[in-house]
mmCIF file of C-alpha atoms and ligand atoms in Angstrom:
data_model
loop_
_atom_site.group_PDB
_atom_site.id
_atom_site.type_symbol
_atom_site.label_atom_id
_atom_site.label_comp_id
_atom_site.label_asym_id
_atom_site.label_seq_id
_atom_site.Cartn_x
_atom_site.Cartn_y
_atom_site.Cartn_z
ATOM 1 C CA UNK A 1403 82.301 101.300 67.924
ATOM 2 C CA UNK A 1404 80.800 104.149 69.953
ATOM 3 C CA UNK A 1405 83.196 105.211 72.704
ATOM 4 C CA UNK A 1406 81.088 104.043 75.605
ATOM 5 C CA UNK A 1407 79.903 100.700 74.295
ATOM 6 C CA UNK A 1408 80.322 98.079 76.981
ATOM 7 C CA UNK A 1409 79.856 100.567 79.804
ATOM 8 C CA UNK A 1410 76.583 100.583 81.630
ATOM 9 C CA UNK A 1411 75.539 103.287 84.040
ATOM 10 C CA UNK A 1412 74.308 100.694 86.524
ATOM 11 C CA UNK A 1413 77.769 99.263 87.221
ATOM 12 C CA UNK A 1414 79.251 102.586 88.317
ATOM 13 C CA UNK A 1415 80.035 103.785 90.885
ATOM 14 C CA UNK A 1416 80.284 100.246 92.253
ATOM 15 C CA UNK A 1417 78.768 99.606 95.665
ATOM 16 C CA UNK A 1418 81.293 96.773 96.194
ATOM 17 C CA UNK A 1419 85.088 97.138 96.577
ATOM 18 C CA UNK A 1420 86.558 98.465 93.327
ATOM 19 C CA UNK A 1421 88.354 95.926 91.138
ATOM 20 C CA UNK A 1422 90.812 96.934 88.464
ATOM 21 C CA UNK A 1423 94.346 97.868 87.642
ATOM 22 C CA UNK A 1424 96.913 100.429 88.843
ATOM 23 C CA UNK A 1425 100.202 101.238 87.090
ATOM 24 C CA UNK A 1426 102.289 102.111 90.157
ATOM 25 C CA UNK A 1427 104.267 99.080 91.360
ATOM 26 C CA UNK A 1428 105.024 97.816 87.866
ATOM 27 C CA UNK A 1429 105.766 100.990 85.942
ATOM 28 C CA UNK A 1430 106.339 103.747 88.541
ATOM 29 C CA UNK A 1431 106.644 107.009 86.590
ATOM 30 C CA UNK A 1432 107.492 105.157 83.342
ATOM 31 C CA UNK A 1433 103.877 105.149 82.169
ATOM 32 C CA UNK A 1434 103.050 106.054 78.573
ATOM 33 C CA UNK A 1435 100.062 105.916 76.254
ATOM 34 C CA UNK A 1436 101.321 102.616 74.823
ATOM 35 C CA UNK A 1437 101.876 101.057 78.255
ATOM 36 C CA UNK A 1438 98.391 101.953 79.446
ATOM 37 C CA UNK A 1439 96.621 100.776 76.299
ATOM 38 C CA UNK A 1440 98.540 97.500 76.313
ATOM 39 C CA UNK A 1441 97.637 96.785 79.948
ATOM 40 C CA UNK A 1442 93.998 97.704 79.278
ATOM 41 C CA UNK A 1443 93.885 95.374 76.273
ATOM 42 C CA UNK A 1444 95.533 92.604 78.309
ATOM 43 C CA UNK A 1445 92.967 93.082 81.053
ATOM 44 C CA UNK A 1446 90.312 92.203 78.480
ATOM 45 C CA UNK A 1447 92.155 89.437 76.587
ATOM 46 C CA UNK A 1448 93.291 87.693 79.804
ATOM 47 C CA UNK A 1449 89.716 87.418 81.051
ATOM 48 C CA UNK A 1450 90.490 89.588 84.090
ATOM 49 C CA UNK A 1451 88.016 92.255 82.967
ATOM 50 C CA UNK A 1452 85.281 89.627 82.627
ATOM 51 C CA UNK A 1453 86.160 88.473 86.168
ATOM 52 C CA UNK A 1454 85.474 92.009 87.427
ATOM 53 C CA UNK A 1455 88.782 93.926 87.107
ATOM 54 C CA UNK A 1456 87.425 96.796 85.045
ATOM 55 C CA UNK A 1457 88.984 100.072 86.201
ATOM 56 C CA UNK A 1458 92.342 101.141 84.697
ATOM 57 C CA UNK A 1459 94.088 103.650 86.943
ATOM 58 C CA UNK A 1460 97.143 105.727 86.113
ATOM 59 C CA UNK A 1461 99.086 106.480 89.280
ATOM 60 C CA UNK A 1462 101.744 109.165 89.793
ATOM 61 C CA UNK A 1463 103.821 110.259 86.800
ATOM 62 C CA UNK A 1464 101.176 111.026 84.161
ATOM 63 C CA UNK A 1465 101.223 114.820 84.463
ATOM 64 C CA UNK A 1466 103.394 117.414 82.744
ATOM 65 C CA UNK A 1467 106.049 119.169 84.843
ATOM 66 C CA UNK A 1468 103.991 122.389 84.746
ATOM 67 C CA UNK A 1469 100.308 123.235 84.582
ATOM 68 C CA UNK A 1470 99.028 124.623 81.246
ATOM 69 C CA UNK A 1471 98.898 128.439 80.866
ATOM 70 C CA UNK A 1472 95.152 128.185 81.678
ATOM 71 C CA UNK A 1473 96.115 126.737 85.057
ATOM 72 C CA UNK A 1474 94.770 123.301 84.111
ATOM 73 C CA UNK A 1475 96.627 120.116 84.878
ATOM 74 C CA UNK A 1476 97.960 118.563 81.695
ATOM 75 C CA UNK A 1477 99.303 115.166 80.735
ATOM 76 C CA UNK A 1478 103.032 114.835 80.059
ATOM 77 C CA UNK A 1479 103.113 115.516 76.290
ATOM 78 C CA UNK A 1480 106.073 113.187 75.750
ATOM 79 C CA UNK A 1481 104.324 110.247 77.408
ATOM 80 C CA UNK A 1482 100.745 111.065 76.384
ATOM 81 C CA UNK A 1483 100.966 112.936 73.068
ATOM 82 C CA UNK A 1484 97.238 112.525 72.322
ATOM 83 C CA UNK A 1485 96.201 113.772 75.740
ATOM 84 C CA UNK A 1486 94.303 112.287 78.665
ATOM 85 C CA UNK A 1487 90.786 112.672 77.222
ATOM 86 C CA UNK A 1488 91.832 110.658 74.171
ATOM 87 C CA UNK A 1489 93.315 107.959 76.411
ATOM 88 C CA UNK A 1490 90.167 107.852 78.560
ATOM 89 C CA UNK A 1491 88.176 107.322 75.351
ATOM 90 C CA UNK A 1492 90.419 104.418 74.317
ATOM 91 C CA UNK A 1493 90.009 102.763 77.709
ATOM 92 C CA UNK A 1494 86.225 103.329 77.649
ATOM 93 C CA UNK A 1495 86.066 101.803 74.170
ATOM 94 C CA UNK A 1496 87.407 98.585 75.689
ATOM 95 C CA UNK A 1497 84.456 98.577 78.100
ATOM 96 C CA UNK A 1498 86.673 99.668 81.000
ATOM 97 C CA UNK A 1499 86.690 102.586 83.440
ATOM 98 C CA UNK A 1500 89.489 105.158 83.577
ATOM 99 C CA UNK A 1501 91.223 106.536 86.677
ATOM 100 C CA UNK A 1502 93.818 109.220 87.409
ATOM 101 C CA UNK A 1503 95.969 110.185 90.389
ATOM 102 C CA UNK A 1504 96.678 113.520 92.024
ATOM 103 C CA UNK A 1505 97.644 114.730 95.503
ATOM 104 C CA UNK A 1506 96.065 117.016 98.075
ATOM 105 C CA UNK A 1507 99.074 119.380 98.429
ATOM 106 C CA UNK A 1508 101.060 121.327 95.850
ATOM 107 C CA UNK A 1509 103.211 118.378 94.710
ATOM 108 C CA UNK A 1510 102.711 114.646 94.143
ATOM 109 C CA UNK A 1511 104.963 112.123 95.864
ATOM 110 C CA UNK A 1512 107.108 112.276 92.711
ATOM 111 C CA UNK A 1513 107.308 116.072 92.914
ATOM 112 C CA UNK A 1514 104.962 116.760 89.998
ATOM 113 C CA UNK A 1515 102.185 119.379 90.086
ATOM 114 C CA UNK A 1516 99.300 118.410 92.377
ATOM 115 C CA UNK A 1517 95.935 119.923 93.240
ATOM 116 C CA UNK A 1518 96.455 122.418 96.094
ATOM 117 C CA UNK A 1519 94.471 125.617 95.352
ATOM 118 C CA UNK A 1520 92.997 123.867 92.282
ATOM 119 C CA UNK A 1521 90.510 121.361 93.740
ATOM 120 C CA UNK A 1522 87.529 122.699 91.815
ATOM 121 C CA UNK A 1523 89.462 123.304 88.617
ATOM 122 C CA UNK A 1524 91.052 119.852 88.644
ATOM 123 C CA UNK A 1525 87.719 118.208 89.401
ATOM 124 C CA UNK A 1526 86.251 120.013 86.372
ATOM 125 C CA UNK A 1527 89.209 118.990 84.208
ATOM 126 C CA UNK A 1528 88.938 115.339 85.243
ATOM 127 C CA UNK A 1529 85.198 115.331 84.560
ATOM 128 C CA UNK A 1530 85.749 116.893 81.127
ATOM 129 C CA UNK A 1531 88.288 114.174 80.299
ATOM 130 C CA UNK A 1532 85.882 111.369 81.252
ATOM 131 C CA UNK A 1533 87.757 110.296 84.392
ATOM 132 C CA UNK A 1534 85.715 107.769 86.398
ATOM 133 C CA UNK A 1535 88.041 107.268 89.388
ATOM 134 C CA UNK A 1536 90.308 109.751 91.166
ATOM 135 C CA UNK A 1537 92.989 108.761 93.688
ATOM 136 C CA UNK A 1538 94.124 111.645 95.886
ATOM 137 C CA UNK A 1539 97.397 111.095 97.685
ATOM 138 C CA UNK A 1540 98.525 112.669 100.955
ATOM 139 C CA UNK A 1541 101.891 114.021 99.873
ATOM 140 C CA UNK A 1542 104.197 116.979 100.155
ATOM 141 C CA UNK A 1543 103.538 120.642 99.588
ATOM 142 C CA UNK A 1544 101.123 121.323 102.433
ATOM 143 C CA UNK A 1545 101.548 124.509 104.463
ATOM 144 C CA UNK A 1546 103.769 123.800 107.491
ATOM 145 C CA UNK A 1547 101.727 123.056 110.586
ATOM 146 C CA UNK A 1548 98.696 121.699 108.689
ATOM 147 C CA UNK A 1549 96.780 119.721 111.312
ATOM 148 C CA UNK A 1550 95.101 116.363 110.757
ATOM 149 C CA UNK A 1551 91.740 118.110 111.195
ATOM 150 C CA UNK A 1552 92.569 120.737 108.558
ATOM 151 C CA UNK A 1553 93.817 118.035 106.203
ATOM 152 C CA UNK A 1554 90.570 116.137 106.695
ATOM 153 C CA UNK A 1555 88.740 119.312 105.672
ATOM 154 C CA UNK A 1556 90.816 119.562 102.486
ATOM 155 C CA UNK A 1557 90.079 115.957 101.544
ATOM 156 C CA UNK A 1558 86.376 116.486 102.241
ATOM 157 C CA UNK A 1559 86.358 119.612 100.085
ATOM 158 C CA UNK A 1560 88.161 117.929 97.190
ATOM 159 C CA UNK A 1561 85.663 115.052 97.330
ATOM 160 C CA UNK A 1562 82.769 117.514 97.163
ATOM 161 C CA UNK A 1563 84.338 119.209 94.109
ATOM 162 C CA UNK A 1564 84.902 115.869 92.381
ATOM 163 C CA UNK A 1565 81.284 114.829 92.953
ATOM 164 C CA UNK A 1566 79.932 118.225 91.900
ATOM 165 C CA UNK A 1567 81.573 117.872 88.504
ATOM 166 C CA UNK A 1568 80.940 114.132 88.174
ATOM 167 C CA UNK A 1569 78.347 112.645 90.536
ATOM 168 C CA UNK A 1570 79.443 109.121 89.530
ATOM 169 C CA UNK A 1571 83.135 109.555 90.303
ATOM 170 C CA UNK A 1572 84.842 107.069 92.623
ATOM 171 C CA UNK A 1573 86.909 108.965 95.185
ATOM 172 C CA UNK A 1574 89.923 107.073 96.547
ATOM 173 C CA UNK A 1575 92.205 108.786 99.034
ATOM 174 C CA UNK A 1576 95.119 108.397 101.443
ATOM 175 C CA UNK A 1577 94.138 110.662 104.352
ATOM 176 C CA UNK A 1578 94.625 107.999 107.077
ATOM 177 C CA UNK A 1579 98.114 106.887 105.992
ATOM 178 C CA UNK A 1580 100.159 109.532 107.801
ATOM 179 C CA UNK A 1581 98.019 109.104 110.895
ATOM 180 C CA UNK A 1582 98.827 105.364 111.262
ATOM 181 C CA UNK A 1583 99.871 104.729 114.849
ATOM 182 C CA UNK A 1584 98.616 108.135 116.037
ATOM 183 C CA UNK A 1585 95.411 109.055 117.904
ATOM 184 C CA UNK A 1586 94.295 110.888 114.749
ATOM 185 C CA UNK A 1587 94.107 107.600 112.784
ATOM 186 C CA UNK A 1588 90.603 106.499 113.768
ATOM 187 C CA UNK A 1589 89.097 109.985 113.271
ATOM 188 C CA UNK A 1590 90.722 110.058 109.822
ATOM 189 C CA UNK A 1591 89.175 106.700 108.929
ATOM 190 C CA UNK A 1592 85.793 107.714 110.373
ATOM 191 C CA UNK A 1593 85.774 110.923 108.345
ATOM 192 C CA UNK A 1594 86.959 109.126 105.206
ATOM 193 C CA UNK A 1595 84.103 106.647 105.462
ATOM 194 C CA UNK A 1596 81.677 109.560 105.250
ATOM 195 C CA UNK A 1597 83.042 111.181 102.110
ATOM 196 C CA UNK A 1598 85.197 108.690 100.172
ATOM 197 C CA UNK A 1599 84.662 105.345 98.461
ATOM 198 C CA UNK A 1600 87.994 103.974 99.667
ATOM 199 C CA UNK A 1601 90.824 105.153 101.864
ATOM 200 C CA UNK A 1602 94.256 103.677 102.411
ATOM 201 C CA UNK A 1603 94.744 102.190 105.863
ATOM 202 C CA UNK A 1604 98.131 100.570 105.218
ATOM 203 C CA UNK A 1605 101.549 101.881 104.234
ATOM 204 C CA UNK A 1606 102.907 101.338 100.724
ATOM 205 C CA UNK A 1607 104.010 97.796 99.983
ATOM 206 C CA UNK A 1608 107.582 97.035 99.151
ATOM 207 C CA UNK A 1609 107.122 94.388 96.494
ATOM 208 C CA UNK A 1610 110.640 93.077 96.965
ATOM 209 C CA UNK A 1611 110.166 92.470 100.682
ATOM 210 C CA UNK A 1612 109.289 89.032 101.852
ATOM 211 C CA UNK A 1613 105.547 88.924 101.379
ATOM 212 C CA UNK A 1614 104.216 87.251 104.440
ATOM 213 C CA UNK A 1615 105.097 89.732 107.237
ATOM 214 C CA UNK A 1616 103.645 92.599 105.205
ATOM 215 C CA UNK A 1617 100.516 90.694 104.266
ATOM 216 C CA UNK A 1618 99.896 89.182 107.651
ATOM 217 C CA UNK A 1619 100.513 92.391 109.593
ATOM 218 C CA UNK A 1620 97.274 93.656 108.061
ATOM 219 C CA UNK A 1621 95.231 91.032 109.860
ATOM 220 C CA UNK A 1622 95.174 92.616 113.304
ATOM 221 C CA UNK A 1623 95.683 96.175 112.004
ATOM 222 C CA UNK A 1624 92.581 96.255 109.854
ATOM 223 C CA UNK A 1625 90.203 93.998 111.742
ATOM 224 C CA UNK A 1626 89.116 96.773 114.170
ATOM 225 C CA UNK A 1627 88.137 98.920 111.183
ATOM 226 C CA UNK A 1628 85.417 96.563 109.955
ATOM 227 C CA UNK A 1629 82.582 98.802 111.114
ATOM 228 C CA UNK A 1630 83.698 101.538 108.690
ATOM 229 C CA UNK A 1631 83.360 99.258 105.661
ATOM 230 C CA UNK A 1632 80.052 99.008 103.839
ATOM 231 C CA UNK A 1633 78.394 99.520 100.473
ATOM 232 C CA UNK A 1634 80.276 102.273 98.628
ATOM 233 C CA UNK A 1635 83.000 102.757 101.269
ATOM 234 C CA UNK A 1636 85.929 100.445 101.913
ATOM 235 C CA UNK A 1637 89.170 100.157 103.860
ATOM 236 C CA UNK A 1638 91.915 99.957 101.235
ATOM 237 C CA UNK A 1639 94.906 97.720 101.965
ATOM 238 C CA UNK A 1640 96.807 98.857 98.815
ATOM 239 C CA UNK A 1641 97.296 97.066 95.502
ATOM 240 C CA UNK A 1642 97.480 93.327 94.837
ATOM 241 C CA UNK A 1643 100.163 91.299 93.056
ATOM 242 C CA UNK A 1644 102.623 94.223 93.237
ATOM 243 C CA UNK A 1645 105.095 93.715 90.360
ATOM 244 C CA UNK A 1646 104.328 89.992 90.366
ATOM 245 C CA UNK A 1647 106.201 87.807 89.417
ATOM 246 C CA UNK A 1648 109.324 90.034 89.179
ATOM 247 C CA UNK A 1649 108.813 90.805 92.884
ATOM 248 C CA UNK A 1650 109.956 87.281 93.712
ATOM 249 C CA UNK A 1651 106.699 86.458 95.467
ATOM 250 C CA UNK A 1652 105.596 82.835 95.222
ATOM 251 C CA UNK A 1653 102.125 81.710 94.179
ATOM 252 C CA UNK A 1654 101.486 80.958 97.874
ATOM 253 C CA UNK A 1655 102.373 84.585 98.713
ATOM 254 C CA UNK A 1656 99.937 85.847 96.093
ATOM 255 C CA UNK A 1657 97.175 83.541 97.313
ATOM 256 C CA UNK A 1658 97.838 84.684 100.903
ATOM 257 C CA UNK A 1659 97.566 88.301 99.882
ATOM 258 C CA UNK A 1660 94.323 87.734 97.973
ATOM 259 C CA UNK A 1661 92.947 85.727 100.911
ATOM 260 C CA UNK A 1662 93.605 88.562 103.360
ATOM 261 C CA UNK A 1663 92.290 91.233 100.964
ATOM 262 C CA UNK A 1664 89.135 89.165 100.285
ATOM 263 C CA UNK A 1665 88.481 88.590 104.003
ATOM 264 C CA UNK A 1666 88.955 92.314 104.630
ATOM 265 C CA UNK A 1667 86.763 93.291 101.623
ATOM 266 C CA UNK A 1668 89.566 95.510 100.315
ATOM 267 C CA UNK A 1669 89.538 96.927 96.788
ATOM 268 C CA UNK A 1670 91.435 94.648 94.386
ATOM 269 C CA UNK A 1671 93.691 96.696 92.109
ATOM 270 C CA UNK A 1672 96.293 94.619 90.280
ATOM 271 C CA UNK A 1673 99.671 96.337 89.899
ATOM 272 C CA UNK A 1674 101.698 94.019 87.692
ATOM 273 C CA UNK A 1675 102.469 93.546 83.996
ATOM 274 C CA UNK A 1676 99.417 91.495 83.035
ATOM 275 C CA UNK A 1677 101.337 90.072 80.066
ATOM 276 C CA UNK A 1678 103.921 88.558 82.426
ATOM 277 C CA UNK A 1679 101.459 86.900 84.823
ATOM 278 C CA UNK A 1680 101.823 83.109 84.695
ATOM 279 C CA UNK A 1681 98.621 81.077 84.225
ATOM 280 C CA UNK A 1682 98.472 80.029 87.896
ATOM 281 C CA UNK A 1683 98.649 83.674 89.039
ATOM 282 C CA UNK A 1684 95.955 84.653 86.544
ATOM 283 C CA UNK A 1685 93.794 81.814 87.816
ATOM 284 C CA UNK A 1686 94.323 82.986 91.418
ATOM 285 C CA UNK A 1687 93.316 86.549 90.528
ATOM 286 C CA UNK A 1688 90.235 85.232 88.689
ATOM 287 C CA UNK A 1689 89.264 82.700 91.386
ATOM 288 C CA UNK A 1690 85.468 83.223 91.549
ATOM 289 C CA UNK A 1691 85.163 82.120 95.157
ATOM 290 C CA UNK A 1692 87.877 84.564 96.346
ATOM 291 C CA UNK A 1693 86.205 87.343 94.333
ATOM 292 C CA UNK A 1694 82.781 86.515 95.768
ATOM 293 C CA UNK A 1695 84.226 86.672 99.283
ATOM 294 C CA UNK A 1696 85.788 90.058 98.585
ATOM 295 C CA UNK A 1697 82.679 91.407 96.891
ATOM 296 C CA UNK A 1698 80.229 90.033 99.463
ATOM 297 C CA UNK A 1699 80.259 93.407 101.141
ATOM 298 C CA UNK A 1700 81.218 92.074 104.561
ATOM 299 C CA UNK A 1701 84.557 92.811 106.141
ATOM 300 C CA UNK A 1702 85.666 90.124 108.550
ATOM 301 C CA UNK A 1703 85.138 91.085 112.167
ATOM 302 C CA UNK A 1704 86.040 87.956 114.102
ATOM 303 C CA UNK A 1705 89.391 86.441 114.893
ATOM 304 C CA UNK A 1706 90.351 83.636 117.266
ATOM 305 C CA UNK A 1707 93.623 81.821 117.934
ATOM 306 C CA UNK A 1708 94.702 78.310 118.858
ATOM 307 C CA UNK A 1709 98.407 77.844 119.459
ATOM 308 C CA UNK A 1710 100.292 79.615 116.679
ATOM 309 C CA UNK A 1711 97.320 79.482 114.293
ATOM 310 C CA UNK A 1712 94.908 82.387 114.011
ATOM 311 C CA UNK A 1713 91.514 81.993 112.336
ATOM 312 C CA UNK A 1714 89.564 84.883 110.790
ATOM 313 C CA UNK A 1715 85.937 84.311 109.932
ATOM 314 C CA UNK A 1716 83.086 85.804 107.990
ATOM 315 C CA UNK A 1717 79.937 84.470 106.345
ATOM 316 C CA UNK A 1718 80.668 82.816 103.009
ATOM 317 C CA UNK A 1719 78.229 83.953 100.289
ATOM 318 C CA UNK A 1720 78.537 80.421 98.854
ATOM 319 C CA UNK A 1721 77.289 78.962 102.182
ATOM 320 C CA UNK A 1722 78.690 78.358 105.649
ATOM 321 C CA UNK A 1723 81.655 80.264 107.036
ATOM 322 C CA UNK A 1724 84.779 81.418 105.224
ATOM 323 C CA UNK A 1725 87.773 80.883 107.487
ATOM 324 C CA UNK A 1726 91.270 82.145 106.886
ATOM 325 C CA UNK A 1727 93.772 80.136 108.922
ATOM 326 C CA UNK A 1728 97.200 81.721 109.376
ATOM 327 C CA UNK A 1729 100.256 80.444 111.203
ATOM 328 C CA UNK A 1730 101.622 83.587 112.863
ATOM 329 C CA UNK A 1731 104.091 81.688 115.057
ATOM 330 C CA UNK A 1732 107.572 80.345 114.376
ATOM 331 C CA UNK A 1733 107.941 76.911 112.824
ATOM 332 C CA UNK A 1734 105.229 74.499 111.769
ATOM 333 C CA UNK A 1735 102.215 74.520 114.072
ATOM 334 C CA UNK A 1736 98.716 73.169 114.534
ATOM 335 C CA UNK A 1737 95.540 74.964 115.571
ATOM 336 C CA UNK A 1738 92.405 73.176 116.797
ATOM 337 C CA UNK A 1739 89.162 75.101 116.521
ATOM 338 C CA UNK A 1740 85.855 73.772 117.897
ATOM 339 C CA UNK A 1741 83.325 74.009 115.064
ATOM 340 C CA UNK A 1742 81.043 76.209 117.189
ATOM 341 C CA UNK A 1743 83.879 78.763 117.288
ATOM 342 C CA UNK A 1744 83.728 78.859 113.487
ATOM 343 C CA UNK A 1745 80.003 79.556 113.503
ATOM 344 C CA UNK A 1746 79.081 75.944 112.712
ATOM 345 C CA UNK A 1747 76.311 74.449 114.842
ATOM 346 C CA UNK A 1748 76.431 70.817 113.623
ATOM 347 C CA UNK A 1749 78.768 68.191 115.089
ATOM 348 C CA UNK A 1750 80.429 67.534 111.750
ATOM 349 C CA UNK A 1751 81.472 69.860 108.980
ATOM 350 C CA UNK A 1752 83.369 69.777 105.749
ATOM 351 C CA UNK A 1753 86.046 72.157 104.618
ATOM 352 C CA UNK A 1754 86.803 73.124 101.032
ATOM 353 C CA UNK A 1755 90.071 74.889 100.197
ATOM 354 C CA UNK A 1756 89.197 77.959 98.127
ATOM 355 C CA UNK A 1757 92.460 77.718 96.155
ATOM 356 C CA UNK A 1758 92.850 74.000 95.499
ATOM 357 C CA UNK A 1759 89.313 72.667 95.890
ATOM 358 C CA UNK A 1760 90.696 70.007 98.286
ATOM 359 C CA UNK A 1761 88.162 68.900 100.882
ATOM 360 C CA UNK A 1762 88.509 67.765 104.479
ATOM 361 C CA UNK A 1763 86.046 66.331 107.015
ATOM 362 C CA UNK A 1764 85.935 67.930 110.455
ATOM 363 C CA UNK A 1765 84.515 66.073 113.432
ATOM 364 C CA UNK A 1766 83.767 68.413 116.343
ATOM 365 C CA UNK A 1767 86.694 70.630 115.543
ATOM 366 C CA UNK A 1768 88.793 71.839 112.642
ATOM 367 C CA UNK A 1769 92.406 70.877 113.091
ATOM 368 C CA UNK A 1770 94.798 72.707 110.787
ATOM 369 C CA UNK A 1771 98.567 72.314 110.470
ATOM 370 C CA UNK A 1772 100.463 75.066 108.672
ATOM 371 C CA UNK A 1773 104.074 76.051 108.133
ATOM 372 C CA UNK A 1774 105.290 79.368 109.541
ATOM 373 C CA UNK A 1775 103.664 82.238 107.637
ATOM 374 C CA UNK A 1776 101.442 79.854 105.659
ATOM 375 C CA UNK A 1777 97.737 80.525 105.168
ATOM 376 C CA UNK A 1778 94.720 78.433 104.181
ATOM 377 C CA UNK A 1779 91.397 79.884 103.007
ATOM 378 C CA UNK A 1780 88.636 77.373 103.677
ATOM 379 C CA UNK A 1781 84.882 77.323 103.210
ATOM 380 C CA UNK A 1782 83.470 75.419 106.187
ATOM 381 C CA UNK A 1783 79.933 74.059 105.813
ATOM 382 C CA UNK A 1784 77.769 71.850 107.987
ATOM 383 C CA UNK A 1785 78.022 68.208 106.969
HETATM 384 C C1 GLA B 1902 102.479 107.276 97.571
HETATM 385 C C2 GLA B 1902 101.265 106.352 97.528
HETATM 386 C C3 GLA B 1902 101.476 105.259 96.508
HETATM 387 C C4 GLA B 1902 101.763 105.862 95.142
HETATM 388 C C5 GLA B 1902 102.956 106.823 95.234
HETATM 389 C C6 GLA B 1902 103.153 107.598 93.945
HETATM 390 O O1 GLA B 1902 103.614 106.631 98.081
HETATM 391 O O2 GLA B 1902 101.013 105.790 98.796
HETATM 392 O O3 GLA B 1902 100.313 104.439 96.421
HETATM 393 O O4 GLA B 1902 100.629 106.542 94.686
HETATM 394 O O5 GLA B 1902 102.755 107.775 96.268
HETATM 395 O O6 GLA B 1902 104.191 108.523 94.029
#
């Protein structure tokens, strides 16, 4: 089979939020050739690739402790004895895209060599290896006193180098993360939207934490950023299904996360052992309606509350309005939303639960009762 069979130029770089896989939460720095190939094969055999998850990204931990004598970055020879170009070829042969990680300073977050002073060289190396996606972290090893503006310049420059060597590369970066909560956050996001395909706007997840506070905190944090999202550039909430199911998350937690990510049009990068995903989790990740909502290209911009229940809305590509109801209060609570508030002009409407397919009839208003932290993703259409 020729190495690139299954890959078509027209699907890359994607104009919609990237879907794929990332090694980080499941394997940390324990990634090897065998681990990556197994996950790539599972992506195909599980049907996830056919559902759209097509980019296999190696996160931190792939590189050797030192650069090669030529100054080039090199894969860890113990973990990747046949090298990164060979691995990229294996992933491409499965019809998938291949991604690598580096950092903007001298060291990665795991204290391995990163790209400072080597932006052009590393961009050339990645292009020569057939790397389709590059994630650039905002980690240690920057000169003391580096300002947010200077850092923005470094990220812009690295992006230009990456594109010069591979015009089709997807550039994912973390510039805004260290600016969260500071006045420099919005400028970092604004700049990122001009030169990157995706930029992290949320801190790392802790997969072992209770899921709902982490997931739901993104609702108000990311909503004001909707104007920066559009074809080819997306606010990135971080990976999905982090270490699921070993994380202890329930299926409801996973569905809540996917609901929020889909409403926010975030990239969907699975970070679990695909072989350990139970059928119901696989079905959630493959849910075509959730994927269509994520890939519709619209990030939700409207939010309204009734009692403890908040409702986020955006047009549903399958018709009507997609509404994410969330109980952000304490204890079980009910929200009552006039249909007009949900963008519905008729007196009656019907609701269809995106996860269960259950339907409900709404007369004048949608009344929704949820337990604390519970969410419901509903397509509301005129009846
Ligand atoms: C940072 C990033 C994570 C991951 C790790 C790797 O914490 O935010 O997504 O890449 O570094 O060390």
